[in-house]
CSV table of C-alpha atoms in Angstrom, one decimal:
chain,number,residue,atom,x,y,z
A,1,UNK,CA,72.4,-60.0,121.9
A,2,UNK,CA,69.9,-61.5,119.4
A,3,UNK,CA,68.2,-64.8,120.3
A,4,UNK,CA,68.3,-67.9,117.8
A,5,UNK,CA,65.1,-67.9,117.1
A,6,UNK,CA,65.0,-63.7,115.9
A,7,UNK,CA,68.1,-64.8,113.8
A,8,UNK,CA,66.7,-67.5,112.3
A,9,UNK,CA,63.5,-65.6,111.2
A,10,UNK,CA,65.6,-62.8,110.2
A,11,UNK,CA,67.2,-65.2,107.7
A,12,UNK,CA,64.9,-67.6,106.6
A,13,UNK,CA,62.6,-64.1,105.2
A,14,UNK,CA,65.7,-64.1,102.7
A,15,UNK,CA,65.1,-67.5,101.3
A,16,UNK,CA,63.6,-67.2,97.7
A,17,UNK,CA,63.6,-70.0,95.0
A,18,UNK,CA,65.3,-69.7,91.8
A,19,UNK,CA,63.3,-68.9,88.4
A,20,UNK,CA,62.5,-72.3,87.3
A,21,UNK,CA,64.4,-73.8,84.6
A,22,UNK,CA,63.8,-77.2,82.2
A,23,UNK,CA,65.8,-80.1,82.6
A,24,UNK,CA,66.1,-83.8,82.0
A,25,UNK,CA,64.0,-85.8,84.4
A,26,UNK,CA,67.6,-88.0,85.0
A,27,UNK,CA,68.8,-84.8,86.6
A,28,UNK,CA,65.5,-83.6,88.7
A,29,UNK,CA,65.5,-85.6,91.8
A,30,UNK,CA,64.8,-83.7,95.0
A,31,UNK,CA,64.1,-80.7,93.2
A,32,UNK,CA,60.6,-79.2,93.4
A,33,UNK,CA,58.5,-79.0,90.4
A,34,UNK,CA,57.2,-75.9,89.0
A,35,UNK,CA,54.3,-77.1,86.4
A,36,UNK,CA,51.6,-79.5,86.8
A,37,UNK,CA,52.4,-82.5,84.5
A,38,UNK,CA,49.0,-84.1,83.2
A,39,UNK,CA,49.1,-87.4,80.8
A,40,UNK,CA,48.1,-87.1,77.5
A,41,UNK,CA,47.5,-91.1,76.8
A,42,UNK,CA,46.4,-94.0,79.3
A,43,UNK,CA,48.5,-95.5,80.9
A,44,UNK,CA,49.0,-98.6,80.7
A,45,UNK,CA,48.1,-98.3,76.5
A,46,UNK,CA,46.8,-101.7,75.8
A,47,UNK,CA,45.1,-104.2,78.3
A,48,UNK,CA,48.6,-106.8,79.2
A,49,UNK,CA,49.9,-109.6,80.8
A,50,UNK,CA,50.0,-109.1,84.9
A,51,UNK,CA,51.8,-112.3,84.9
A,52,UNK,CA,53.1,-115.1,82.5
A,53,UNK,CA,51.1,-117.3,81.3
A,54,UNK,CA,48.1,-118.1,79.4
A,55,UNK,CA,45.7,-115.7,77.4
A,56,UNK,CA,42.1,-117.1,77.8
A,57,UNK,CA,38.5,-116.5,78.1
A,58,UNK,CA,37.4,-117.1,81.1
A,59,UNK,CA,34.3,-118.9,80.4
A,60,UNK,CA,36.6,-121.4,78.4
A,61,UNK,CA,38.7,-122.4,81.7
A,62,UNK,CA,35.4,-123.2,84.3
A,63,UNK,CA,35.1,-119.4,84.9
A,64,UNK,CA,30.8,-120.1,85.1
A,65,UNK,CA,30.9,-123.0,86.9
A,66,UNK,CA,30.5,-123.8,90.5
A,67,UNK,CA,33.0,-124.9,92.9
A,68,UNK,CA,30.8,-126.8,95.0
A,69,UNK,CA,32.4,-130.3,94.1
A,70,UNK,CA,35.6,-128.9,93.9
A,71,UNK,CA,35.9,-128.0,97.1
A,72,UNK,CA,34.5,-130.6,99.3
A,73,UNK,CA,37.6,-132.7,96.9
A,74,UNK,CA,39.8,-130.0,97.3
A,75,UNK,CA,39.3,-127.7,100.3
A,76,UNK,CA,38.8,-124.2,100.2
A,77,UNK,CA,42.5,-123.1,100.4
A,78,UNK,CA,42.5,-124.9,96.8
A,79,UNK,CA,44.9,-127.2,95.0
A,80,UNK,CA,48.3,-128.0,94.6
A,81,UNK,CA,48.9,-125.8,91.6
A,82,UNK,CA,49.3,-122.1,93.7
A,83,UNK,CA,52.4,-120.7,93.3
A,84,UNK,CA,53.7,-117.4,94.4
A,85,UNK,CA,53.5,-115.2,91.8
A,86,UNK,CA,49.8,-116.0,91.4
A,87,UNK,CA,48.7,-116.0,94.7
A,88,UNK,CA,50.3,-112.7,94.8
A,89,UNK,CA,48.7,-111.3,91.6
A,90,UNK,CA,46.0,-112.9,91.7
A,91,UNK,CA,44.4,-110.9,94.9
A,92,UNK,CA,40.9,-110.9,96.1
A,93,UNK,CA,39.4,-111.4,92.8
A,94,UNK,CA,40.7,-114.9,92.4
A,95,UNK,CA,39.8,-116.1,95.9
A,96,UNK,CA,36.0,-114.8,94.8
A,97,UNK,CA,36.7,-116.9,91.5
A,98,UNK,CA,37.4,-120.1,93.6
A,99,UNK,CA,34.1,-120.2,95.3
A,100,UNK,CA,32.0,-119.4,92.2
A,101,UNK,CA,34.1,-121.8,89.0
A,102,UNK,CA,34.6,-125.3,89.0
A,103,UNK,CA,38.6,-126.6,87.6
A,104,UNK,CA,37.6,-127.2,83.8
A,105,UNK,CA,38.3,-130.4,82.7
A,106,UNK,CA,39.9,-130.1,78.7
A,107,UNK,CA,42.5,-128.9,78.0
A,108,UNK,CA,43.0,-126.0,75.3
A,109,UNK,CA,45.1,-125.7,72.5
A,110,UNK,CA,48.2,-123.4,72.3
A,111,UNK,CA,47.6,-121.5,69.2
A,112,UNK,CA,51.0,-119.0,69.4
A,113,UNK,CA,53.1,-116.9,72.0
A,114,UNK,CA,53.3,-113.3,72.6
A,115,UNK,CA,56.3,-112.0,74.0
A,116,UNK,CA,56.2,-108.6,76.2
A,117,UNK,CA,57.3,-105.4,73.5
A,118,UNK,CA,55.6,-107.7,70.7
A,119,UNK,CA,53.8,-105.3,67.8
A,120,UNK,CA,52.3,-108.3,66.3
A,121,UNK,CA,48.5,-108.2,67.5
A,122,UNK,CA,46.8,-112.1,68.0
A,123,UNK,CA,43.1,-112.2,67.4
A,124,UNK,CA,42.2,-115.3,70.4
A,125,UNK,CA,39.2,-117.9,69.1
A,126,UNK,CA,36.7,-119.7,71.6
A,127,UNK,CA,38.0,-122.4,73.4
A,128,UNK,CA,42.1,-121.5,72.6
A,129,UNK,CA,44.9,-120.2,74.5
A,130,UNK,CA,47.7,-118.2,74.0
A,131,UNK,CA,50.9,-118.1,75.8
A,132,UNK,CA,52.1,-115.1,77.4
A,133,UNK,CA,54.6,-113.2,79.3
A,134,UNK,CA,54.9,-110.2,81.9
A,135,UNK,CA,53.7,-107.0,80.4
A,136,UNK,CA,52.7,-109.0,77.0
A,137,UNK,CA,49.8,-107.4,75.0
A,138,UNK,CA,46.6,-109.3,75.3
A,139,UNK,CA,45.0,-111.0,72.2
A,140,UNK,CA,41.9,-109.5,71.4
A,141,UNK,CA,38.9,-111.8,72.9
A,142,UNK,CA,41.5,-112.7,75.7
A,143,UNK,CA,39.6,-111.3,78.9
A,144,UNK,CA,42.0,-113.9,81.7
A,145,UNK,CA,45.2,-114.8,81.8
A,146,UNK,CA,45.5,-118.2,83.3
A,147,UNK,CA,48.9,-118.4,85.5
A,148,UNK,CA,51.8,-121.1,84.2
A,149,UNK,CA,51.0,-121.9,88.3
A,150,UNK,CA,47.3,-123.4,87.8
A,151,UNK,CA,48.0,-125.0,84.5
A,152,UNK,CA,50.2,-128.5,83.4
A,153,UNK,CA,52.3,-125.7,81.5
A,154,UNK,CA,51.6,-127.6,78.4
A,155,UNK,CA,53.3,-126.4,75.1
A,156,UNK,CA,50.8,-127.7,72.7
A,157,UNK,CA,48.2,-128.0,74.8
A,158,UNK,CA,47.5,-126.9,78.5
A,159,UNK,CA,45.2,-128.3,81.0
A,160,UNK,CA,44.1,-125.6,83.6
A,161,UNK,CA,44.1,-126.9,87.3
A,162,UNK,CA,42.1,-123.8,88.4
A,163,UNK,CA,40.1,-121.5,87.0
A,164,UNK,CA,39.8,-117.5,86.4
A,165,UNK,CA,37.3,-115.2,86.4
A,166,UNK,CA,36.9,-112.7,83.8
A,167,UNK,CA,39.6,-109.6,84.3
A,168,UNK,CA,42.3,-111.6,86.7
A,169,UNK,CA,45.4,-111.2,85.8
A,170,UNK,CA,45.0,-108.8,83.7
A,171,UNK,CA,46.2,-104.7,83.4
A,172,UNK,CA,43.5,-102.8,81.7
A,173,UNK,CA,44.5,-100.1,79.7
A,174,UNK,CA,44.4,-97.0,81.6
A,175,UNK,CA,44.0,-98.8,85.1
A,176,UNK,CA,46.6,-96.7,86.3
A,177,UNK,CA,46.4,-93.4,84.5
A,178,UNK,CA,43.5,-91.8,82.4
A,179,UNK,CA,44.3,-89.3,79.7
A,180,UNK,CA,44.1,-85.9,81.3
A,181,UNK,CA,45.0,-87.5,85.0
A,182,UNK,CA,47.9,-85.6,86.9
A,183,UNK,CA,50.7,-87.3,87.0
A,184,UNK,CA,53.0,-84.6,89.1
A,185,UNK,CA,51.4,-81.6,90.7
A,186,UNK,CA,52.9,-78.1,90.6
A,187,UNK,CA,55.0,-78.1,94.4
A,188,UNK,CA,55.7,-81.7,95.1
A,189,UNK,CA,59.4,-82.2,95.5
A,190,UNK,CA,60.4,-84.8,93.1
A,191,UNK,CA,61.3,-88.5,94.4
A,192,UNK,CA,62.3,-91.7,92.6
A,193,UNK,CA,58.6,-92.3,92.3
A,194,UNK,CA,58.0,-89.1,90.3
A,195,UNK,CA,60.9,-89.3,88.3
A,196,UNK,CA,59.1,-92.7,87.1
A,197,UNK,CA,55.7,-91.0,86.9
A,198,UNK,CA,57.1,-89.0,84.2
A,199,UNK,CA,58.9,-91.3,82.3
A,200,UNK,CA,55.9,-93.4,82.0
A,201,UNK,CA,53.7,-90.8,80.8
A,202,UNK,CA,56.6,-89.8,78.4
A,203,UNK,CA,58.4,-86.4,79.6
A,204,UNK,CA,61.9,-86.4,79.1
A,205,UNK,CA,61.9,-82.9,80.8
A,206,UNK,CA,60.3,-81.1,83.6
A,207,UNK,CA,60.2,-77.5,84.7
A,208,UNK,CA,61.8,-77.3,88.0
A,209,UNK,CA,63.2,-74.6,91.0
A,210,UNK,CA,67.0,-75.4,90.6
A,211,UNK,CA,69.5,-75.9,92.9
A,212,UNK,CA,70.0,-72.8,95.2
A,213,UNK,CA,73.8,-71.6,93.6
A,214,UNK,CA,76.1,-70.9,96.4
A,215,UNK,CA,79.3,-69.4,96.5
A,216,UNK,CA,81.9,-70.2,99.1
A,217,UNK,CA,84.9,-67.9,99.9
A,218,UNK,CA,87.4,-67.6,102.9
A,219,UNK,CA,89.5,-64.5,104.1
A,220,UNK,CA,92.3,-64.3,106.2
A,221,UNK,CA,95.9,-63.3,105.6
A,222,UNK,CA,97.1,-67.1,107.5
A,223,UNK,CA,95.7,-68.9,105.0
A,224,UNK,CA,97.0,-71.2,102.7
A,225,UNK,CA,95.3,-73.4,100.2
A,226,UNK,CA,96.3,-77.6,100.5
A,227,UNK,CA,98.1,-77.9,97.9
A,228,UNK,CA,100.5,-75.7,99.6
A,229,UNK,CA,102.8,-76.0,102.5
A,230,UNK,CA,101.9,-73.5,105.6
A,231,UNK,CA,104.7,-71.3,106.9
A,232,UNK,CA,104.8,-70.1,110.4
A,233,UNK,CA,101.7,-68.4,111.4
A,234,UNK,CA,100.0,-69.9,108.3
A,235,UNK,CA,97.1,-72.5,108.4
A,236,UNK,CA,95.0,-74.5,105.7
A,237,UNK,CA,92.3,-73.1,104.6
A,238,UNK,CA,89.5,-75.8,106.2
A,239,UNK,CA,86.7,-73.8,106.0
A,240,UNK,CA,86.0,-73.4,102.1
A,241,UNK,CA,85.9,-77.3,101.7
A,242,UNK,CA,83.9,-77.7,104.8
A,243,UNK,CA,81.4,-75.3,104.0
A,244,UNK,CA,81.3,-76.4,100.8
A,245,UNK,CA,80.8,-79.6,101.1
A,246,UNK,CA,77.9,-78.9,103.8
A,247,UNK,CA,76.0,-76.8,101.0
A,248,UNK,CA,76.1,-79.6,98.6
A,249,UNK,CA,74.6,-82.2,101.4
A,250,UNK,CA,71.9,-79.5,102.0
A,251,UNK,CA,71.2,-79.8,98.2
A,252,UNK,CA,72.7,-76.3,97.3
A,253,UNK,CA,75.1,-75.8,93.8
A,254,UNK,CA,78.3,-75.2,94.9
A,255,UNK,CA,80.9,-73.5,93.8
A,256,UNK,CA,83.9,-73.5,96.2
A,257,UNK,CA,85.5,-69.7,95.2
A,258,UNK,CA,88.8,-70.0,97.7
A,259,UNK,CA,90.9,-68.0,99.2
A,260,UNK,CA,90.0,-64.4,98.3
A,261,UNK,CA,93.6,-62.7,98.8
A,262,UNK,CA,94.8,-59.2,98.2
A,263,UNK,CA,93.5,-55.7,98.9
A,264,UNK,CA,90.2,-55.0,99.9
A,265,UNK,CA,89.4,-53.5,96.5
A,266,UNK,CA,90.0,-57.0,94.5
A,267,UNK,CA,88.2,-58.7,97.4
A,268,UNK,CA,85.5,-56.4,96.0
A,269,UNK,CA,85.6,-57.3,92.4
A,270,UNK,CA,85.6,-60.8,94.0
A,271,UNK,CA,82.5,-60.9,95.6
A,272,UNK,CA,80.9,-58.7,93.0
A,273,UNK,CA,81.5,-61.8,90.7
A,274,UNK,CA,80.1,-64.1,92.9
A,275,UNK,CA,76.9,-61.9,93.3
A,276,UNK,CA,76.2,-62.4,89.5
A,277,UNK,CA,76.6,-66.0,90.4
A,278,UNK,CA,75.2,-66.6,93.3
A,279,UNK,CA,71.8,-66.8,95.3
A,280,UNK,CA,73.3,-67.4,98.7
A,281,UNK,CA,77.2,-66.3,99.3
A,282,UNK,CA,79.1,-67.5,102.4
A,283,UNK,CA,82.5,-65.7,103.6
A,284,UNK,CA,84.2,-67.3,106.1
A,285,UNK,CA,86.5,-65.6,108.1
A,286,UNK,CA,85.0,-62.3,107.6
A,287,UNK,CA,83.6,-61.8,111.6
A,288,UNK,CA,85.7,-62.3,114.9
A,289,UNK,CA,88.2,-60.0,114.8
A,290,UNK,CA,89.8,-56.4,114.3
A,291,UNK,CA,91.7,-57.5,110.9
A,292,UNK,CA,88.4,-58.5,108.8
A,293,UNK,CA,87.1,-54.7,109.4
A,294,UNK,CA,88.3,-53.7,105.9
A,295,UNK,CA,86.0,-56.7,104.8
A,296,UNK,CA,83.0,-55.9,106.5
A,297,UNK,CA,83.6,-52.3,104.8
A,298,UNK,CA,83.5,-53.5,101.6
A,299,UNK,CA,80.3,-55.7,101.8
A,300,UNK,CA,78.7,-52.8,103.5
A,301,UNK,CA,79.3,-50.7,100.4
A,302,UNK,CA,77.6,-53.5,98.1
A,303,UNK,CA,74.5,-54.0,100.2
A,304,UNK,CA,73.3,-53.9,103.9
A,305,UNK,CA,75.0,-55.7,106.5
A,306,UNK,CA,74.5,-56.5,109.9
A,307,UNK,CA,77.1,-57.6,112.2
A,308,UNK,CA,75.7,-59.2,115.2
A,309,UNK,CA,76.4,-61.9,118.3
A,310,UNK,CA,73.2,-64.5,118.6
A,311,UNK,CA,73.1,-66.1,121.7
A,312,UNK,CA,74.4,-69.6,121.0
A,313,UNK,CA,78.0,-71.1,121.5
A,314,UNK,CA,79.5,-71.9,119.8
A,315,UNK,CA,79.1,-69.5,116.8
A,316,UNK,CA,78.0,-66.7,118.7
A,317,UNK,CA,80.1,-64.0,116.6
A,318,UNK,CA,78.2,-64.1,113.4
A,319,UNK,CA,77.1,-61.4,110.4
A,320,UNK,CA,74.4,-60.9,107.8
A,321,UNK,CA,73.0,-58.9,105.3
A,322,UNK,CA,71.5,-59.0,101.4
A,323,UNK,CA,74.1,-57.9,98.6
A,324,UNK,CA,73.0,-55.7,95.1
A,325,UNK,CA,69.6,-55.1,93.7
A,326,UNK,CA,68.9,-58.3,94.0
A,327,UNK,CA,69.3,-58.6,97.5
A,328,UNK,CA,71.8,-61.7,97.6
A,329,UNK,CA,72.0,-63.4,101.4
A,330,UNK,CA,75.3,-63.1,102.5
A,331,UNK,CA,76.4,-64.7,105.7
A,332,UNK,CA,79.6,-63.9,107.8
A,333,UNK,CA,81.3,-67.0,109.8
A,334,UNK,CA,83.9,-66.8,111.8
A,335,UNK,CA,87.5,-68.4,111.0
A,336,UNK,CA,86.8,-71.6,113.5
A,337,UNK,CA,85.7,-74.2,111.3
A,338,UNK,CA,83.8,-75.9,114.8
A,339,UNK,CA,81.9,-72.3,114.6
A,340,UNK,CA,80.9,-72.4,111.0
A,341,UNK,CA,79.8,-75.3,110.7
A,342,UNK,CA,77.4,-75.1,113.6
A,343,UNK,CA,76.4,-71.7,112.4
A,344,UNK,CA,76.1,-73.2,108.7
A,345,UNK,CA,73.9,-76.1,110.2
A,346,UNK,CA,71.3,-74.0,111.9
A,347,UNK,CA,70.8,-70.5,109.7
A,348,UNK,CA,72.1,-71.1,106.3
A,349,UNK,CA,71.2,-75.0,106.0
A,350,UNK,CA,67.2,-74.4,105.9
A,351,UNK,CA,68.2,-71.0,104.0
A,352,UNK,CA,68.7,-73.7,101.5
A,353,UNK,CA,65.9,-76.0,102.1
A,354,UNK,CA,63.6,-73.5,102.0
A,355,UNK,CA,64.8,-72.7,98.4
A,356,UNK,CA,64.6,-76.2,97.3
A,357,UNK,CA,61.1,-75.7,98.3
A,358,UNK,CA,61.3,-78.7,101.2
A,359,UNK,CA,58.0,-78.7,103.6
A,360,UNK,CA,60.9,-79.3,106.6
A,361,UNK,CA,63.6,-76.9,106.7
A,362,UNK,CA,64.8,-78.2,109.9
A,363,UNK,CA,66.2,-81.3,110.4
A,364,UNK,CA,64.4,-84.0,112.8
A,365,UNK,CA,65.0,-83.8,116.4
A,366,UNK,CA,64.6,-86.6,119.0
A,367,UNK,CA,65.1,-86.5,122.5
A,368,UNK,CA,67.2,-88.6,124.3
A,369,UNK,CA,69.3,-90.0,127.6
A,370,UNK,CA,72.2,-87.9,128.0
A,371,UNK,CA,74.9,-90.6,128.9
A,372,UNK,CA,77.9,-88.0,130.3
A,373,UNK,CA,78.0,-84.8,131.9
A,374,UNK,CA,77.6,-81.7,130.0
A,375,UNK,CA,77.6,-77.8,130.3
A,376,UNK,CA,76.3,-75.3,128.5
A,377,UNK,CA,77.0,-71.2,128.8
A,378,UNK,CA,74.3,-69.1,131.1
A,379,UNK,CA,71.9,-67.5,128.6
A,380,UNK,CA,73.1,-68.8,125.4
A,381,UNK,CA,71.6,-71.9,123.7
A,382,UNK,CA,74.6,-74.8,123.4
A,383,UNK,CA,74.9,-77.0,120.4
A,384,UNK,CA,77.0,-79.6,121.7
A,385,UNK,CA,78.7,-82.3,119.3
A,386,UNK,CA,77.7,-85.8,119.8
A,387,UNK,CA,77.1,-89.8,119.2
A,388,UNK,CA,73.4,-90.3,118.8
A,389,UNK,CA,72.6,-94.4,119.3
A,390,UNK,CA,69.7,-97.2,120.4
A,391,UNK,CA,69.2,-99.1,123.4
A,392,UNK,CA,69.5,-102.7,122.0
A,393,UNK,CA,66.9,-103.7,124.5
A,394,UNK,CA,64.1,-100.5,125.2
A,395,UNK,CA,65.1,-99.1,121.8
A,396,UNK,CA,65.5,-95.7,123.6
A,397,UNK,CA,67.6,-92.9,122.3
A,398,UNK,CA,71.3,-92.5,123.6
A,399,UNK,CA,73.5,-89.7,123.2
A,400,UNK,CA,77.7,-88.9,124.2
A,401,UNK,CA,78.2,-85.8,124.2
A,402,UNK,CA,81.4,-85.1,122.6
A,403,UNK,CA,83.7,-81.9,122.1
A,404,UNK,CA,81.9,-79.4,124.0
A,405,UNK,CA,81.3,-81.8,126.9
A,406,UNK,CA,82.5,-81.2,130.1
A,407,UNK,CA,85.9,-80.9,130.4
A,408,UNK,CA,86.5,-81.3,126.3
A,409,UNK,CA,87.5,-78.5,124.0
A,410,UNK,CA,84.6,-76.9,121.9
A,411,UNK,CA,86.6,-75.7,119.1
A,412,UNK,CA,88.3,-78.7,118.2
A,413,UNK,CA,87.1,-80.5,114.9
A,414,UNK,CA,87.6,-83.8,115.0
A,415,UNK,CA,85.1,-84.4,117.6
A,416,UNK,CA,82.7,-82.9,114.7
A,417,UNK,CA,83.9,-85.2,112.8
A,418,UNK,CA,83.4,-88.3,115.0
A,419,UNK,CA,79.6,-87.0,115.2
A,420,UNK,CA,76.4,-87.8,114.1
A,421,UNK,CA,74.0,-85.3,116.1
A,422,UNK,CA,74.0,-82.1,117.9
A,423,UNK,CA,72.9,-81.9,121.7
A,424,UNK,CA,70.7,-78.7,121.7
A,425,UNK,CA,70.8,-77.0,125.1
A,426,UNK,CA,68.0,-74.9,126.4
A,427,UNK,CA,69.4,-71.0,127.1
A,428,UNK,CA,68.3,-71.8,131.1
A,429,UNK,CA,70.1,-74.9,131.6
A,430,UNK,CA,73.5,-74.8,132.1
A,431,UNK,CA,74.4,-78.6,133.3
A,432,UNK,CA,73.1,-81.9,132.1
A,433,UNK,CA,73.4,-85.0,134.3
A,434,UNK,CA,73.7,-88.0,132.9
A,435,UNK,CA,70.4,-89.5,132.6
A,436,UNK,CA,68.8,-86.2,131.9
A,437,UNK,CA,66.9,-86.2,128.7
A,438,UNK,CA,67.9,-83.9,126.2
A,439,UNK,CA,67.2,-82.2,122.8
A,440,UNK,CA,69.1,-84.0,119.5
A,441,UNK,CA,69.2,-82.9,116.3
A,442,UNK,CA,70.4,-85.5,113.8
A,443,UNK,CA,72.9,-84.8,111.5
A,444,UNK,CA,73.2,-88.1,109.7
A,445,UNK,CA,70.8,-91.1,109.6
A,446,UNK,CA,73.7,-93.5,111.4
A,447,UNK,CA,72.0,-93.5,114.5
């Protein structure tokens, strides 16, 4: 009997990325990039607006001056003017400006308005201001902008209450990128803050490792597809649609092939499709019993198989192998959907992962209080269903063990479905108290 751990190796060896493709940035999120992405302009282009307001020079709104009388009238935390949006722009560099400018005391005129997207440039003279919004180009000669907050917000003319220091307020051009910068390096799986990365520095496509494409088939003369009603002896077929449906949460791209019915030479012709298809190809139903031998001689004449029990429950009957020239994994799940779906979760999920090119194949484990008794088989590690939750007062990690518990059915599927984690149960321990603190894997982010 092969451990979990030799399985798991044996497996994950198998995992290789697709050739990289092009595609619209819309559609790259959480895939990992294939090319390193450098900026060919600055970014931002033009020196603009932090903040709306008024375009100045600085030395035209106190920006020289000392505070000194200004804050023994004032204080240091300064005047009544602050508002939000400035004290939050403004930073550091404003509370430096405070204690080296005095308020100016005339006001400026307001020569024009620049809107943010306007084309039309504004050359700024001494001692004027213009009025301008978010993200607005700065006049040229402009080297402030003085916040609607510390001004009378005058139309015609405005009377700062505070003054600014050369540079506040302001976005240089290329503060945040520098032509030739790397925006996105080859590797880095692509998040909403990539995605942006390359829209700002004008990519409307990246090269990328797609999806890992994985084909989904079930076997079994009992089964029936939904849409139809099961005879005696018959039974839906659950498994496609769970597995299915677990490949697309992994990040894999599905395709859901059926039922593959008939004699083993169109099961054949079946798979041999899929294998053009496919980098990872799931059958379930093909392990377990005395009637699936005709389908484990038919894979064994595309590739190399290997039929095997792993010592875990449940899941323990289990088969795989590499299909064709290309070597296409090919895993073997039993009929219980309870069974593949713990099998899928711990060898073909980080198959997947791995292919996406994620750091963490694994999903995070936690360990917790073990709030009902549970047993587990002698010399097999147990993945037991359960409810993974928080103390509302230590903030420790609970867990209820569900089917699989003591005295519950492990085959049974809606306790899978009720669950959010997975109790994993050390091959040497065969009973858990409750109390004891155990392994749990999560399988949602509920908890």
């Amino acid at each position: 009997m092969r451990s979990v751990d030799q399985q798991l190796a044996l497996v994950t060896q198998a995992a290789v990325s697709p050739e990289p493709v092009r595609i619209a940035i819309a559609d790259a999120m959480g895939l990992m990039c294939a090319e390193e992405v450098q900026a060919a302009k600055a970014l931002p282009g033009f020196a603009q607006a932090a903040i709306d307001g008024y375009a100045v020079r600085a030395v035209d709104v106190g920006g020289e001056r000392s505070l000194h009388h200004q804050q023994r009238r004032r204080g240091e935390g300064g005047g009544e003017g602050d508002g939000d949006a400035a004290r939050n722009n403004g930073g550091t560099q404003e509370r430096s400006s405070r204690q080296h400018a005095a308020a100016p005391q005339k006001s400026l005129p307001v020569v024009g308005e620049v809107p943010a997207g306007s084309q039309q440039p504004l050359r700024l003279q001494p001692k004027q201001a213009v009025r301008v919004h978010t993200g607005a180009p700065l006049p040229t000669l402009a080297d402030a902008v003085l916040p609607l907050e510390w001004s009378d917000r005058g139309q015609k003319r405005v009377m700062p209450t505070r003054p600014v220091r050369s540079g506040a307020f302001v976005r240089r051009a290329g503060d945040d990128i520098q032509p030739g910068d790397v925006a996105v390096t080859p590797g880095s799986v692509l998040g909403p803050a990539h995605i942006g990365l390359l829209a700002a520095v004008g990519r409307s496509k990246v090269l990328v490792y797609p999806r890992p494409r994985m084909s989904v088939l079930s076997v079994g003369s009992e089964l029936v597809d939904i849409d139809r009603e099961p005879g005696l002896g018959q039974v839906f077929d659950v498994n496609s649609y769970a597995l299915a449906a677990a490949g697309r949460e992994a990040g894999a791209d599905v395709h859901r092939v059926g039922i593959a019915a008939g004699e083993p030479r169109r099961i054949r012709e079946i798979i041999e499709g899929q294998m053009l298809r496919s980098e990872i190809i799931v059958v379930s139903g093909a392990v377990g019993g005395s009637g699936n031998e005709n389908i484990r001689k038919v894979l064994a004449d595309l590739g190399e198989i290997d039929t095997t029990r792993v010592a875990m429950h449940p899941g323990s009957v289990q088969g795989f192998g590499l299909l064709g020239d290309e070597r296409i994994p090919v895993f073997l799940l039993p009929s219980n959907p309870v069974s593949s779906l713990v099998i899928f979760e711990i060898f073909i999920r980080p198959v997947i992962r791995l292919a996406l090119g994620k750091r963490h194949a694994a999903r995070r484990v936690v360990r917790a209080r073990a709030l009902n008794p549970l047993e587990s088989r002698p010399g097999r590690r147990g993945y037991i269903r359960a409810r993974l939750m928080r103390d509302a007062e230590t903030q420790d990690y609970l867990v209820e063990g569900l089917g699989g518990a003591s005295g519950a059915p492990a085959h049974l599927l809606a306790g899978l479905g009720d669950a959010n984690a997975m109790i994993r149960i050390p091959e040497d321990v065969t009973h858990i108290r409750p109390g004891d603190v155990v392994e749990v894997i999560f399988l949602s982010q509920t908890a």
